[in-house]
Structure formats: C-alpha cells, structure tokens
Amino acid sequence: MKKLEQLYEGKAKKVFKTDDPNLYIVDYKDDATAFNGEKKGQIAGKGAVNNVMSNIVFQLLEQKGVPTHFVEQLSDRETVVKAVKILPLEVIMRNVSAGSFAKRYGVEEGIVFDKPTFEFSYKNDDLGDPLMCESHALALGLATEEQIATIKKYAAIVNDTLKEFFLDKGLKLIDFKIEFGLYDGEVILADEVSPDTCRLWDVKTNEKMDKDRFRRDLGNVEETYQEVLKRVKKAD
Ligand code: 5GP
C-alpha cells in the first residue's frame, strides 16, 4: 500500500490517496478546534488515541452489523479506510441532555431521556453546522429517503452497542456525532468515534471524559484522552 498525495486536510485529520483508488489513508492530527474553529489548540497524543479508539469501535460495530470504512491500522496515527464520499449530514444521538441541547432548550445538563434522540446537522462549516430536519435534507438532495432510513437503522445500533460497551468501561455515553459515506452505492459508517465526537461521563463521579475538557478549559485534557483509551482497550 503506497501513500500518495494528500487529498484533503480537515480540522482533525488528513486524508491521502493510495495506489488503490478504492482506499484512502487517514492520518489523525493532535490539532483541536471547538466552536466552529473559533477556539484552536493542540492536545498531545490525541491523534493516536482517536485513531486507535475509532478502529476498536468500528471493528465492534462491524460485528453488530454496521458496515464501516475501517480496513487496516497502519500505525498509531494512520489507518487505511474505504474511499467513501461523505454525506454532508452529521448524525447526532443523545441519551442525556448536554451541550447544544441543554443550551437550545434552556435545561440543565444530565437529564436522562426515556428514549434516545436523533437529529441531523448540515455539515457545512461556513454555516456553522446548523440543525437540519429530514425534509430539508431531502429537499436539498443531501441523501435519499432510503439512505436516511438506513442511517437511522445503523445509528440506533451504534447507540445501543456503544452505550453498553462504554458502560462496561465505567463511562456513560451521553451523546455522539457520527458521519456516514457512500461506498459502492452503499451507506457505511465513516469518520471517527472518539472523545472528540462523543460525550462520555465517568459512571461514578460524572466527570467529563471527552472534548468538553478542551472546549470548557477544564484541565487534564491530555490525561483524560489517555485514560479513555486505556479503558477502551481494557479486556472485558
Ligand atoms: P452538541 O450538539 O451538543 O454540541 O454535540 C452533540 C455531540 O455531537 C457531542 O458529543 C459532540 O462532541 C458531537 N459533535 C457535534 N458536532 C460536532 C462537530 O462538528 N465536530 C465534532 N468533533 N463533534 C461534534
């Protein structure tokens, strides 16, 4: 597998072409951004944590029937993935109120929902990733009705699987954002699942174990990312 020219550089990852047109190599960075790029920084070791953690999670989700872009981990920061075309929809599920949900509705963080919530954001940095309803996604042709039904089905499996997985590691899955892509005409899970994209609270202390430590200047950011990876790697 040859790493060829860089195709794209995002806020947290670089994507490279390979000598196989069906495969890319993603290279995870330590760069951290928040509030649509307004807050910038570095979290030492984050790239490796997010890469390794995403790969563990994606392999688990494959076993549960969710197809993913994961192919092979090359190094602590680099992974071979299927060359998907990302759908410009951020898929967010919540089990407990936090973040933009708490702010939008003027409620405290920590309200446990009877049923998980499901929402889309339009993945568009210029617009600040606005909340988007399904009919608007359809109107703009961002996905088909069938693709949205598949996304909902997979997202529910991701939530059920990860809630149980993290709980076993002493972490409550508060909410998460996932992204899907098209590969061979099929919807598959892409991007990453990491403390950058999930809210995780310690089961015993409710301490925040995710990117909110960076967003809200809570300290111990690097140590927390390492602790999450340690727990995720822990054998059952
Ligand atoms: P909220 O809408 O409360 O800000 O975020 C809900 C969940 O989705 C959180 O776990 C948050 O980390 C994740 N999330 C939402 N938008 C983004 C985004 O643009 N980038 C990343 N990395 N995570 C996001």
PDB file of C-alpha atoms and ligand atoms in Angstrom:
ATOM      1  CA  MET A   1       0.000   0.000   0.000  1.00  0.00           C
ATOM      2  CA  LYS A   2       1.589   3.246  -1.158  1.00  0.00           C
ATOM      3  CA  LYS A   3       0.638   6.574   0.470  1.00  0.00           C
ATOM      4  CA  LEU A   4       0.251   9.076  -2.362  1.00  0.00           C
ATOM      5  CA  GLU A   5      -0.638  12.779  -2.410  1.00  0.00           C
ATOM      6  CA  GLN A   6      -2.797  14.462   0.216  1.00  0.00           C
ATOM      7  CA  LEU A   7      -6.390  14.729  -0.921  1.00  0.00           C
ATOM      8  CA  TYR A   8      -7.807  16.792   1.905  1.00  0.00           C
ATOM      9  CA  GLU A   9      -6.901  18.276   5.272  1.00  0.00           C
ATOM     10  CA  GLY A  10      -9.676  18.672   7.814  1.00  0.00           C
ATOM     11  CA  LYS A  11      -9.615  20.051  11.344  1.00  0.00           C
ATOM     12  CA  ALA A  12      -8.586  16.759  12.931  1.00  0.00           C
ATOM     13  CA  LYS A  13      -7.400  14.520  10.097  1.00  0.00           C
ATOM     14  CA  LYS A  14      -5.550  14.459   6.796  1.00  0.00           C
ATOM     15  CA  VAL A  15      -6.684  12.147   4.021  1.00  0.00           C
ATOM     16  CA  PHE A  16      -4.248  10.715   1.478  1.00  0.00           C
ATOM     17  CA  LYS A  17      -4.774   8.891  -1.800  1.00  0.00           C
ATOM     18  CA  THR A  18      -3.193   5.465  -2.197  1.00  0.00           C
ATOM     19  CA  ASP A  19      -2.194   3.369  -5.201  1.00  0.00           C
ATOM     20  CA  ASP A  20      -5.579   1.643  -4.828  1.00  0.00           C
ATOM     21  CA  PRO A  21      -8.375   4.005  -5.999  1.00  0.00           C
ATOM     22  CA  ASN A  22     -10.808   2.325  -3.582  1.00  0.00           C
ATOM     23  CA  LEU A  23      -8.717   3.071  -0.489  1.00  0.00           C
ATOM     24  CA  TYR A  24      -7.521   6.158   1.361  1.00  0.00           C
ATOM     25  CA  ILE A  25      -5.156   6.566   4.296  1.00  0.00           C
ATOM     26  CA  VAL A  26      -6.338   8.844   7.125  1.00  0.00           C
ATOM     27  CA  ASP A  27      -3.726  10.461   9.350  1.00  0.00           C
ATOM     28  CA  TYR A  28      -5.062  11.730  12.686  1.00  0.00           C
ATOM     29  CA  LYS A  29      -3.686  15.061  13.989  1.00  0.00           C
ATOM     30  CA  ASP A  30      -3.257  16.429  17.517  1.00  0.00           C
ATOM     31  CA  ASP A  31      -4.949  19.685  16.445  1.00  0.00           C
ATOM     32  CA  ALA A  32      -8.108  20.503  18.357  1.00  0.00           C
ATOM     33  CA  THR A  33     -10.782  23.020  17.435  1.00  0.00           C
ATOM     34  CA  ALA A  34     -14.090  23.958  19.007  1.00  0.00           C
ATOM     35  CA  PHE A  35     -16.971  26.355  18.439  1.00  0.00           C
ATOM     36  CA  ASN A  36     -16.721  26.020  14.659  1.00  0.00           C
ATOM     37  CA  GLY A  37     -12.973  26.699  14.606  1.00  0.00           C
ATOM     38  CA  GLU A  38     -13.050  29.784  16.885  1.00  0.00           C
ATOM     39  CA  LYS A  39     -11.074  28.010  19.618  1.00  0.00           C
ATOM     40  CA  LYS A  40      -7.886  26.328  18.449  1.00  0.00           C
ATOM     41  CA  GLY A  41      -5.250  24.273  20.239  1.00  0.00           C
ATOM     42  CA  GLN A  42      -3.333  21.054  20.398  1.00  0.00           C
ATOM     43  CA  ILE A  43      -3.934  18.001  22.536  1.00  0.00           C
ATOM     44  CA  ALA A  44      -0.698  15.984  22.659  1.00  0.00           C
ATOM     45  CA  GLY A  45      -1.343  12.346  21.790  1.00  0.00           C
ATOM     46  CA  LYS A  46      -4.957  12.942  20.697  1.00  0.00           C
ATOM     47  CA  GLY A  47      -4.393  11.756  17.117  1.00  0.00           C
ATOM     48  CA  ALA A  48      -3.158   8.365  18.283  1.00  0.00           C
ATOM     49  CA  VAL A  49      -5.946   7.995  20.859  1.00  0.00           C
ATOM     50  CA  ASN A  50      -8.675   8.839  18.353  1.00  0.00           C
ATOM     51  CA  ASN A  51      -7.221   6.594  15.661  1.00  0.00           C
ATOM     52  CA  VAL A  52      -6.813   3.516  17.871  1.00  0.00           C
ATOM     53  CA  MET A  53     -10.133   4.046  19.665  1.00  0.00           C
ATOM     54  CA  SER A  54     -12.080   4.540  16.424  1.00  0.00           C
ATOM     55  CA  ASN A  55     -10.605   1.359  14.997  1.00  0.00           C
ATOM     56  CA  ILE A  56     -11.562  -0.694  18.066  1.00  0.00           C
ATOM     57  CA  VAL A  57     -15.097   0.733  17.954  1.00  0.00           C
ATOM     58  CA  PHE A  58     -15.509   0.256  14.196  1.00  0.00           C
ATOM     59  CA  GLN A  59     -14.480  -3.420  14.444  1.00  0.00           C
ATOM     60  CA  LEU A  60     -17.036  -3.938  17.216  1.00  0.00           C
ATOM     61  CA  LEU A  61     -19.753  -2.219  15.162  1.00  0.00           C
ATOM     62  CA  GLU A  62     -18.956  -4.395  12.127  1.00  0.00           C
ATOM     63  CA  GLN A  63     -19.695  -7.425  14.330  1.00  0.00           C
ATOM     64  CA  LYS A  64     -23.051  -5.846  15.190  1.00  0.00           C
ATOM     65  CA  GLY A  65     -23.996  -5.446  11.528  1.00  0.00           C
ATOM     66  CA  VAL A  66     -22.951  -1.839  10.843  1.00  0.00           C
ATOM     67  CA  PRO A  67     -20.655  -1.642   7.803  1.00  0.00           C
ATOM     68  CA  THR A  68     -17.765   0.798   8.331  1.00  0.00           C
ATOM     69  CA  HIS A  69     -14.929   2.344   6.359  1.00  0.00           C
ATOM     70  CA  PHE A  70     -12.271   0.582   8.505  1.00  0.00           C
ATOM     71  CA  VAL A  71      -9.771  -1.569   6.592  1.00  0.00           C
ATOM     72  CA  GLU A  72      -6.444  -1.751   8.455  1.00  0.00           C
ATOM     73  CA  GLN A  73      -4.497   0.218  11.047  1.00  0.00           C
ATOM     74  CA  LEU A  74      -1.042   1.134   9.690  1.00  0.00           C
ATOM     75  CA  SER A  75       0.483   2.956  12.658  1.00  0.00           C
ATOM     76  CA  ASP A  76      -0.685   4.667  15.841  1.00  0.00           C
ATOM     77  CA  ARG A  77      -1.993   7.602  13.758  1.00  0.00           C
ATOM     78  CA  GLU A  78      -2.636   6.136  10.323  1.00  0.00           C
ATOM     79  CA  THR A  79      -5.402   3.853   9.088  1.00  0.00           C
ATOM     80  CA  VAL A  80      -6.392   2.501   5.686  1.00  0.00           C
ATOM     81  CA  VAL A  81     -10.072   3.211   5.042  1.00  0.00           C
ATOM     82  CA  LYS A  82     -12.511   2.693   2.180  1.00  0.00           C
ATOM     83  CA  ALA A  83     -12.626   5.691  -0.162  1.00  0.00           C
ATOM     84  CA  VAL A  84     -16.091   6.897   0.750  1.00  0.00           C
ATOM     85  CA  LYS A  85     -17.896  10.017  -0.375  1.00  0.00           C
ATOM     86  CA  ILE A  86     -19.015  11.594   2.914  1.00  0.00           C
ATOM     87  CA  LEU A  87     -22.698  12.549   3.121  1.00  0.00           C
ATOM     88  CA  PRO A  88     -22.896  16.163   4.394  1.00  0.00           C
ATOM     89  CA  LEU A  89     -25.089  15.198   7.352  1.00  0.00           C
ATOM     90  CA  GLU A  90     -23.863  14.977  10.917  1.00  0.00           C
ATOM     91  CA  VAL A  91     -25.914  12.379  12.730  1.00  0.00           C
ATOM     92  CA  ILE A  92     -26.285  13.124  16.446  1.00  0.00           C
ATOM     93  CA  MET A  93     -27.866  10.878  19.060  1.00  0.00           C
ATOM     94  CA  ARG A  94     -28.357  11.820  22.701  1.00  0.00           C
ATOM     95  CA  ASN A  95     -29.143   9.748  25.791  1.00  0.00           C
ATOM     96  CA  VAL A  96     -28.727  12.572  28.311  1.00  0.00           C
ATOM     97  CA  SER A  97     -29.121  16.356  27.951  1.00  0.00           C
ATOM     98  CA  ALA A  98     -25.858  18.257  27.391  1.00  0.00           C
ATOM     99  CA  GLY A  99     -24.165  20.744  25.075  1.00  0.00           C
ATOM    100  CA  SER A 100     -26.274  22.421  22.407  1.00  0.00           C
ATOM    101  CA  PHE A 101     -29.423  20.551  23.508  1.00  0.00           C
ATOM    102  CA  ALA A 102     -29.211  21.985  27.039  1.00  0.00           C
ATOM    103  CA  LYS A 103     -28.478  25.450  25.623  1.00  0.00           C
ATOM    104  CA  ARG A 104     -31.209  25.412  22.947  1.00  0.00           C
ATOM    105  CA  TYR A 105     -33.972  24.364  25.338  1.00  0.00           C
ATOM    106  CA  GLY A 106     -32.706  26.151  28.459  1.00  0.00           C
ATOM    107  CA  VAL A 107     -32.403  22.991  30.545  1.00  0.00           C
ATOM    108  CA  GLU A 108     -29.630  21.655  32.748  1.00  0.00           C
ATOM    109  CA  GLU A 109     -27.181  19.010  31.623  1.00  0.00           C
ATOM    110  CA  GLY A 110     -27.743  15.491  32.942  1.00  0.00           C
ATOM    111  CA  ILE A 111     -31.453  14.866  32.242  1.00  0.00           C
ATOM    112  CA  VAL A 112     -31.665  11.171  31.326  1.00  0.00           C
ATOM    113  CA  PHE A 113     -34.026  10.640  28.381  1.00  0.00           C
ATOM    114  CA  ASP A 114     -36.528   7.745  28.303  1.00  0.00           C
ATOM    115  CA  LYS A 115     -35.654   7.251  24.627  1.00  0.00           C
ATOM    116  CA  PRO A 116     -32.556   8.431  22.745  1.00  0.00           C
ATOM    117  CA  THR A 117     -32.988  11.473  20.495  1.00  0.00           C
ATOM    118  CA  PHE A 118     -31.912  11.588  16.861  1.00  0.00           C
ATOM    119  CA  GLU A 119     -31.046  14.689  14.861  1.00  0.00           C
ATOM    120  CA  PHE A 120     -29.183  15.852  11.781  1.00  0.00           C
ATOM    121  CA  SER A 121     -26.901  18.827  11.376  1.00  0.00           C
ATOM    122  CA  TYR A 122     -25.972  20.095   7.940  1.00  0.00           C
ATOM    123  CA  LYS A 123     -22.200  19.511   7.707  1.00  0.00           C
ATOM    124  CA  ASN A 124     -21.197  22.957   6.497  1.00  0.00           C
ATOM    125  CA  ASP A 125     -18.527  24.973   8.329  1.00  0.00           C
ATOM    126  CA  ASP A 126     -19.471  28.255   6.611  1.00  0.00           C
ATOM    127  CA  LEU A 127     -22.966  27.951   8.097  1.00  0.00           C
ATOM    128  CA  GLY A 128     -21.788  26.574  11.464  1.00  0.00           C
ATOM    129  CA  ASP A 129     -23.293  23.082  11.016  1.00  0.00           C
ATOM    130  CA  PRO A 130     -26.946  24.128  11.542  1.00  0.00           C
ATOM    131  CA  LEU A 131     -29.589  21.736  12.881  1.00  0.00           C
ATOM    132  CA  MET A 132     -31.484  20.278   9.909  1.00  0.00           C
ATOM    133  CA  CYS A 133     -34.747  18.386   9.701  1.00  0.00           C
ATOM    134  CA  GLU A 134     -35.137  15.358   7.477  1.00  0.00           C
ATOM    135  CA  SER A 135     -37.383  17.021   4.893  1.00  0.00           C
ATOM    136  CA  HIS A 136     -34.814  19.796   4.382  1.00  0.00           C
ATOM    137  CA  ALA A 137     -32.067  17.192   3.856  1.00  0.00           C
ATOM    138  CA  LEU A 138     -34.319  15.556   1.245  1.00  0.00           C
ATOM    139  CA  ALA A 139     -35.223  18.901  -0.361  1.00  0.00           C
ATOM    140  CA  LEU A 140     -31.535  19.726  -0.800  1.00  0.00           C
ATOM    141  CA  GLY A 141     -30.830  16.252  -2.154  1.00  0.00           C
ATOM    142  CA  LEU A 142     -28.241  15.560   0.554  1.00  0.00           C
ATOM    143  CA  ALA A 143     -29.468  11.966   0.903  1.00  0.00           C
ATOM    144  CA  THR A 144     -32.338   9.836  -0.378  1.00  0.00           C
ATOM    145  CA  GLU A 145     -35.251   8.607   1.738  1.00  0.00           C
ATOM    146  CA  GLU A 146     -33.805   5.108   1.586  1.00  0.00           C
ATOM    147  CA  GLN A 147     -30.361   6.307   2.690  1.00  0.00           C
ATOM    148  CA  ILE A 148     -31.898   8.212   5.617  1.00  0.00           C
ATOM    149  CA  ALA A 149     -33.795   5.085   6.690  1.00  0.00           C
ATOM    150  CA  THR A 150     -30.520   3.114   6.594  1.00  0.00           C
ATOM    151  CA  ILE A 151     -28.703   5.838   8.555  1.00  0.00           C
ATOM    152  CA  LYS A 152     -31.402   5.750  11.262  1.00  0.00           C
ATOM    153  CA  LYS A 153     -31.229   1.963  11.476  1.00  0.00           C
ATOM    154  CA  TYR A 154     -27.417   1.982  11.812  1.00  0.00           C
ATOM    155  CA  ALA A 155     -27.368   4.930  14.242  1.00  0.00           C
ATOM    156  CA  ALA A 156     -29.699   3.050  16.608  1.00  0.00           C
ATOM    157  CA  ILE A 157     -27.364   0.036  16.557  1.00  0.00           C
ATOM    158  CA  VAL A 158     -24.367   2.333  17.164  1.00  0.00           C
ATOM    159  CA  ASN A 159     -26.082   3.871  20.194  1.00  0.00           C
ATOM    160  CA  ASP A 160     -27.201   0.546  21.697  1.00  0.00           C
ATOM    161  CA  THR A 161     -23.795  -1.051  21.126  1.00  0.00           C
ATOM    162  CA  LEU A 162     -21.699   1.854  22.366  1.00  0.00           C
ATOM    163  CA  LYS A 163     -23.854   2.562  25.427  1.00  0.00           C
ATOM    164  CA  GLU A 164     -23.233  -0.985  26.621  1.00  0.00           C
ATOM    165  CA  PHE A 165     -19.570  -1.007  25.528  1.00  0.00           C
ATOM    166  CA  PHE A 166     -18.692   2.228  27.343  1.00  0.00           C
ATOM    167  CA  LEU A 167     -20.719   1.364  30.441  1.00  0.00           C
ATOM    168  CA  ASP A 168     -18.579  -1.729  30.789  1.00  0.00           C
ATOM    169  CA  LYS A 169     -15.559   0.629  30.835  1.00  0.00           C
ATOM    170  CA  GLY A 170     -17.081   2.839  33.519  1.00  0.00           C
ATOM    171  CA  LEU A 171     -18.241   5.514  31.067  1.00  0.00           C
ATOM    172  CA  LYS A 172     -21.753   6.829  30.366  1.00  0.00           C
ATOM    173  CA  LEU A 173     -22.443   7.607  26.696  1.00  0.00           C
ATOM    174  CA  ILE A 174     -24.187  10.987  26.911  1.00  0.00           C
ATOM    175  CA  ASP A 175     -24.307  11.809  23.188  1.00  0.00           C
ATOM    176  CA  PHE A 176     -22.300  11.393  19.994  1.00  0.00           C
ATOM    177  CA  LYS A 177     -21.925  12.540  16.423  1.00  0.00           C
ATOM    178  CA  ILE A 178     -21.276  10.126  13.581  1.00  0.00           C
ATOM    179  CA  GLU A 179     -20.892  10.544   9.838  1.00  0.00           C
ATOM    180  CA  PHE A 180     -21.762   8.218   7.004  1.00  0.00           C
ATOM    181  CA  GLY A 181     -20.375   7.916   3.490  1.00  0.00           C
ATOM    182  CA  LEU A 182     -21.249   6.195   0.252  1.00  0.00           C
ATOM    183  CA  TYR A 183     -19.068   3.338  -0.968  1.00  0.00           C
ATOM    184  CA  ASP A 184     -20.120   1.248  -3.954  1.00  0.00           C
ATOM    185  CA  GLY A 185     -23.539   2.917  -3.689  1.00  0.00           C
ATOM    186  CA  GLU A 186     -23.991   1.678  -0.090  1.00  0.00           C
ATOM    187  CA  VAL A 187     -24.243   3.731   3.105  1.00  0.00           C
ATOM    188  CA  ILE A 188     -21.379   2.898   5.506  1.00  0.00           C
ATOM    189  CA  LEU A 189     -20.154   4.425   8.768  1.00  0.00           C
ATOM    190  CA  ALA A 190     -17.100   6.663   8.264  1.00  0.00           C
ATOM    191  CA  ASP A 191     -15.148   9.434  10.039  1.00  0.00           C
ATOM    192  CA  GLU A 192     -14.351   8.598  13.702  1.00  0.00           C
ATOM    193  CA  VAL A 193     -15.770   7.655  17.099  1.00  0.00           C
ATOM    194  CA  SER A 194     -13.585   9.208  19.788  1.00  0.00           C
ATOM    195  CA  PRO A 195     -13.608  11.605  22.755  1.00  0.00           C
ATOM    196  CA  ASP A 196     -13.729  14.357  20.085  1.00  0.00           C
ATOM    197  CA  THR A 197     -17.079  13.113  18.831  1.00  0.00           C
ATOM    198  CA  CYS A 198     -18.733  11.559  21.911  1.00  0.00           C
ATOM    199  CA  ARG A 199     -19.593  12.911  25.344  1.00  0.00           C
ATOM    200  CA  LEU A 200     -18.501  10.394  27.956  1.00  0.00           C
ATOM    201  CA  TRP A 201     -19.007  10.893  31.697  1.00  0.00           C
ATOM    202  CA  ASP A 202     -17.401   8.775  34.390  1.00  0.00           C
ATOM    203  CA  VAL A 203     -20.022   6.440  35.854  1.00  0.00           C
ATOM    204  CA  LYS A 204     -19.026   7.069  39.468  1.00  0.00           C
ATOM    205  CA  THR A 205     -18.093  10.764  39.501  1.00  0.00           C
ATOM    206  CA  ASN A 206     -19.890  12.153  36.407  1.00  0.00           C
ATOM    207  CA  GLU A 207     -16.561  13.747  35.494  1.00  0.00           C
ATOM    208  CA  LYS A 208     -16.404  14.779  31.834  1.00  0.00           C
ATOM    209  CA  MET A 209     -14.072  12.423  29.938  1.00  0.00           C
ATOM    210  CA  ASP A 210     -14.206  13.971  26.471  1.00  0.00           C
ATOM    211  CA  LYS A 211     -13.521  17.051  24.363  1.00  0.00           C
ATOM    212  CA  ASP A 212     -15.613  19.233  26.704  1.00  0.00           C
ATOM    213  CA  ARG A 213     -12.435  19.327  28.866  1.00  0.00           C
ATOM    214  CA  PHE A 214     -10.810  21.278  25.994  1.00  0.00           C
ATOM    215  CA  ARG A 215     -13.917  23.248  24.980  1.00  0.00           C
ATOM    216  CA  ARG A 216     -14.569  24.412  28.553  1.00  0.00           C
ATOM    217  CA  ASP A 217     -10.954  24.659  29.800  1.00  0.00           C
ATOM    218  CA  LEU A 218     -11.498  22.007  32.475  1.00  0.00           C
ATOM    219  CA  GLY A 219      -7.838  20.885  32.586  1.00  0.00           C
ATOM    220  CA  ASN A 220      -6.265  17.405  32.398  1.00  0.00           C
ATOM    221  CA  VAL A 221      -7.196  17.224  28.726  1.00  0.00           C
ATOM    222  CA  GLU A 222      -4.329  15.018  27.545  1.00  0.00           C
ATOM    223  CA  GLU A 223      -4.518  12.726  30.583  1.00  0.00           C
ATOM    224  CA  THR A 224      -8.252  12.257  30.050  1.00  0.00           C
ATOM    225  CA  TYR A 225      -7.838  11.186  26.408  1.00  0.00           C
ATOM    226  CA  GLN A 226      -5.188   8.650  27.521  1.00  0.00           C
ATOM    227  CA  GLU A 227      -7.457   7.391  30.328  1.00  0.00           C
ATOM    228  CA  VAL A 228     -10.364   6.869  27.909  1.00  0.00           C
ATOM    229  CA  LEU A 229      -8.142   4.878  25.540  1.00  0.00           C
ATOM    230  CA  LYS A 230      -6.807   2.802  28.444  1.00  0.00           C
ATOM    231  CA  ARG A 231     -10.369   1.933  29.468  1.00  0.00           C
ATOM    232  CA  VAL A 232     -11.472   1.225  25.892  1.00  0.00           C
ATOM    233  CA  LYS A 233      -8.535  -1.174  25.430  1.00  0.00           C
ATOM    234  CA  LYS A 234      -9.242  -2.919  28.724  1.00  0.00           C
ATOM    235  CA  ALA A 235     -10.294  -6.518  28.170  1.00  0.00           C
ATOM    236  CA  ASP A 236     -13.750  -7.387  29.487  1.00  0.00           C
TER     237      ASP A 236
HETATM  238  P1  5GP B   1     -23.704  19.347  20.610  1.00  0.00           P
HETATM  239  O1  5GP B   1     -24.748  19.482  19.552  1.00  0.00           O
HETATM  240  O2  5GP B   1     -24.304  19.187  21.980  1.00  0.00           O
HETATM  241  O3  5GP B   1     -22.669  20.428  20.528  1.00  0.00           O
HETATM  242  O4  5GP B   1     -22.922  17.996  20.298  1.00  0.00           O
HETATM  243  C1  5GP B   1     -23.537  16.738  20.438  1.00  0.00           C
HETATM  244  C2  5GP B   1     -22.478  15.641  20.280  1.00  0.00           C
HETATM  245  O5  5GP B   1     -22.017  15.612  18.934  1.00  0.00           O
HETATM  246  C3  5GP B   1     -21.247  15.825  21.148  1.00  0.00           C
HETATM  247  O6  5GP B   1     -20.782  14.545  21.554  1.00  0.00           O
HETATM  248  C4  5GP B   1     -20.235  16.486  20.227  1.00  0.00           C
HETATM  249  O7  5GP B   1     -18.917  16.116  20.571  1.00  0.00           O
HETATM  250  C5  5GP B   1     -20.635  15.922  18.872  1.00  0.00           C
HETATM  251  N1  5GP B   1     -20.489  16.910  17.787  1.00  0.00           N
HETATM  252  C6  5GP B   1     -21.436  17.730  17.279  1.00  0.00           C
HETATM  253  N2  5GP B   1     -20.952  18.488  16.280  1.00  0.00           N
HETATM  254  C7  5GP B   1     -19.670  18.146  16.155  1.00  0.00           C
HETATM  255  C8  5GP B   1     -18.610  18.581  15.278  1.00  0.00           C
HETATM  256  O8  5GP B   1     -18.773  19.435  14.395  1.00  0.00           O
HETATM  257  N3  5GP B   1     -17.397  18.001  15.469  1.00  0.00           N
HETATM  258  C9  5GP B   1     -17.179  17.044  16.433  1.00  0.00           C
HETATM  259  N4  5GP B   1     -15.941  16.525  16.571  1.00  0.00           N
HETATM  260  N5  5GP B   1     -18.154  16.604  17.239  1.00  0.00           N
HETATM  261  C10 5GP B   1     -19.373  17.140  17.117  1.00  0.00           C
END
